[in-house]
């Protein structure tokens, strides 16, 4: 077995990285916001909200993909709105793959950030207020730096999840080489044809290396961040 | 639903057997027949199974999935008694490895592939050599099942025969299976798709706008066989039942054609 | 600067109903744990919103339930030094100190250019500037926290038992800095403590609290002197003293309003004024001038009040010179000596116990 990649495989790898990165970057602000609400706000129905956020974790990916189709499809309410007003089309595009990957990784992302927000010593935030910082600046200058390791950890989890996403993606935006065919979809395709085991293994190896690389990188970053914000690992 | 109920029933029978060891002889005779069937048979096969059980046959548990997945599961020792594939290739795949009993193999059903569009007043498309599929698509995509599943293979073969494959090859969105293909078209993501006639008939969200000529693709055959590892004596009887006119009526109602012929071994 | 407080608040099963006014440089909120001191400072800071009442600082309302005024925490200009330093772990000492300054600058208020250097010098933290809070000792962290609060240019500085988490040596390290801050910055301080020595040393006005209520409010000597000596080991008399001179054997002679006293060296020049805490448990009473006793300080006095007995203990109040002394005696001793109001006697005060509490004078009392 050699690692001479076909152009199709190279495309799938780059596409996967792009999809995963965009998925993480685009869901980052939303994830922080939702995590904040879950960690800090109390309102009737929060349990339901929490459950909805975690839905992609519990639903079969294919169902999530189908729900995405119902909401973000080109004739679906949100999908049509976004296409008309922002020119954002998901249907059979890599953007749709990124959306599916973002949605599937979202609960993991939110969970990690939420835990770190709950771990923040709120007395530090009180201290910042007494020093004259308005609420938004407290969040920006105290809370945010303190939850950075959680954001990082959640981002890597979401990235890893995005890299491996298959079920929702293929249901939502199909499996089109060069457009929506990620490593996971390519592996699937190869395992479905006689003689596809070699390329499938090759891509599997690459995705293992990429995932491990991301995890190691994040661990190193997390250590550095923890040192930088003065937290020592217990 | 139906298979779930069968499964529950099987579970209850098994529990009852555990609880009352003295009643063992009858309980063992009712071991369910485990059927691995191509997912495109769902619905019709459930109906046939219900008839079989109502006639006093052994309980039947059906597991639906893609033919390739099922064949590979049987290859790795899954406890299936009967395999119904959506094409001959995966049956042959198992037959060559002596994993199905050749004497029980038969070509059970036939099907057609059709061109579908969202069910909102789509016009019929005349399907023939070099028909204007690319023009009909505009800059949108044609949904085809993954080439790994039989539906995709037949679709590609038909398009090749008709001489339009080359022009639409880059405009295809592959769906993981027939149901996903139906969803893409019924949700309006794509203007056209190619699926089995039976699936098109089952989904009110799509309309059939053309049927591919039967000679444009290899015959669509659903072969059935008892697996080599099956220990269930009722498995062969169930396979025979599927070929009876009584079961055939259910399949034909769902859009299949009855073949019922036994293959020549090759 | 005058602080007027009158608030009521119900939290869980705890009811706070407190009112006091003070224009002292340092006002101590004094009382046992659970008496509501921390709740009250949190209300002053705006971290807790009381059910009703009003808080004014120099006539300006920080909170007024009737007028629906509730100035948000960050706009109150109230600095807060917490029990634990609460330094921001992700920022260096320098950035921690600058935090309040940056916030003030964002709000359009700028401090004097040399303010930072003055505060750093005042608190002796210039060597710590580039460290992270995790690397500081408890005492260092608390000094930085005080500096951080000061540099936010507060109109009022709250200190909630800032020494409680520190050991004796660290307390001794910080106390002089606190006195410096009170003396030099002219920021009025509300200082929460349950320690009598700390309160005596620092406070002008003492607000004594118990069970969510203010039980006494007034000058330190009146409030501390009014504490029940049978209930508290630290209760006693607060005396004003002037250093009269050094003895050859290392003792210091003090002239107090109760009479002359000899104490171990206080390290203050002759003429310096200071305050002494004479604990009731360290005062003995003799009906006649004692002979052959090791204690050096014997003051003629008159019994003024024999308190109600608590178990075996009785608090006896004495007039000595122009001051009031308190002695915690046994009931039996009171009976044996036949002590009664108006009876002349002698108060015996151990020099070493005086030394323990001998406080360098609060600088604002030094002429």
mmCIF file of N, CA and C in Angstrom, chain A residues 79-90 93 95:
data_model
loop_
_atom_site.group_PDB
_atom_site.id
_atom_site.type_symbol
_atom_site.label_atom_id
_atom_site.label_comp_id
_atom_site.label_asym_id
_atom_site.label_seq_id
_atom_site.Cartn_x
_atom_site.Cartn_y
_atom_site.Cartn_z
ATOM 1 N N UNK A 79 -33.878 27.964 4.373
ATOM 2 C CA UNK A 79 -33.004 27.830 3.222
ATOM 3 C C UNK A 79 -33.340 28.846 2.144
ATOM 4 N N UNK A 80 -34.644 28.992 1.854
ATOM 5 C CA UNK A 80 -35.069 29.918 0.814
ATOM 6 C C UNK A 80 -34.737 31.355 1.212
ATOM 7 N N UNK A 81 -34.942 31.660 2.506
ATOM 8 C CA UNK A 81 -34.680 33.006 3.012
ATOM 9 C C UNK A 81 -33.190 33.357 2.863
ATOM 10 N N UNK A 82 -32.344 32.422 3.303
ATOM 11 C CA UNK A 82 -30.907 32.674 3.240
ATOM 12 C C UNK A 82 -30.439 32.819 1.792
ATOM 13 N N UNK A 83 -31.001 31.996 0.926
ATOM 14 C CA UNK A 83 -30.592 32.041 -0.485
ATOM 15 C C UNK A 83 -30.999 33.375 -1.099
ATOM 16 N N UNK A 84 -32.211 33.825 -0.757
ATOM 17 C CA UNK A 84 -32.731 35.034 -1.378
ATOM 18 C C UNK A 84 -32.034 36.290 -0.858
ATOM 19 N N UNK A 85 -31.812 36.335 0.465
ATOM 20 C CA UNK A 85 -31.294 37.567 1.064
ATOM 21 C C UNK A 85 -29.785 37.608 1.219
ATOM 22 N N UNK A 86 -29.160 36.436 1.325
ATOM 23 C CA UNK A 86 -27.718 36.447 1.554
ATOM 24 C C UNK A 86 -26.953 35.668 0.483
ATOM 25 N N UNK A 87 -27.698 35.119 -0.472
ATOM 26 C CA UNK A 87 -27.054 34.335 -1.520
ATOM 27 C C UNK A 87 -26.379 33.087 -0.978
ATOM 28 N N UNK A 88 -26.828 32.660 0.210
ATOM 29 C CA UNK A 88 -26.199 31.504 0.844
ATOM 30 C C UNK A 88 -26.998 30.250 0.496
ATOM 31 N N UNK A 89 -26.426 29.428 -0.383
ATOM 32 C CA UNK A 89 -27.117 28.215 -0.814
ATOM 33 C C UNK A 89 -26.401 26.994 -0.263
ATOM 34 N N UNK A 90 -27.149 26.096 0.357
ATOM 35 C CA UNK A 90 -26.539 24.903 0.941
ATOM 36 C C UNK A 90 -26.670 23.685 0.044
ATOM 37 N N UNK A 93 -23.933 21.825 -2.028
ATOM 38 C CA UNK A 93 -22.718 22.634 -2.011
ATOM 39 C C UNK A 93 -21.877 22.247 -0.799
ATOM 40 N N UNK A 95 -20.875 24.244 1.294
ATOM 41 C CA UNK A 95 -21.393 25.007 2.437
ATOM 42 C C UNK A 95 -22.410 24.179 3.227
#
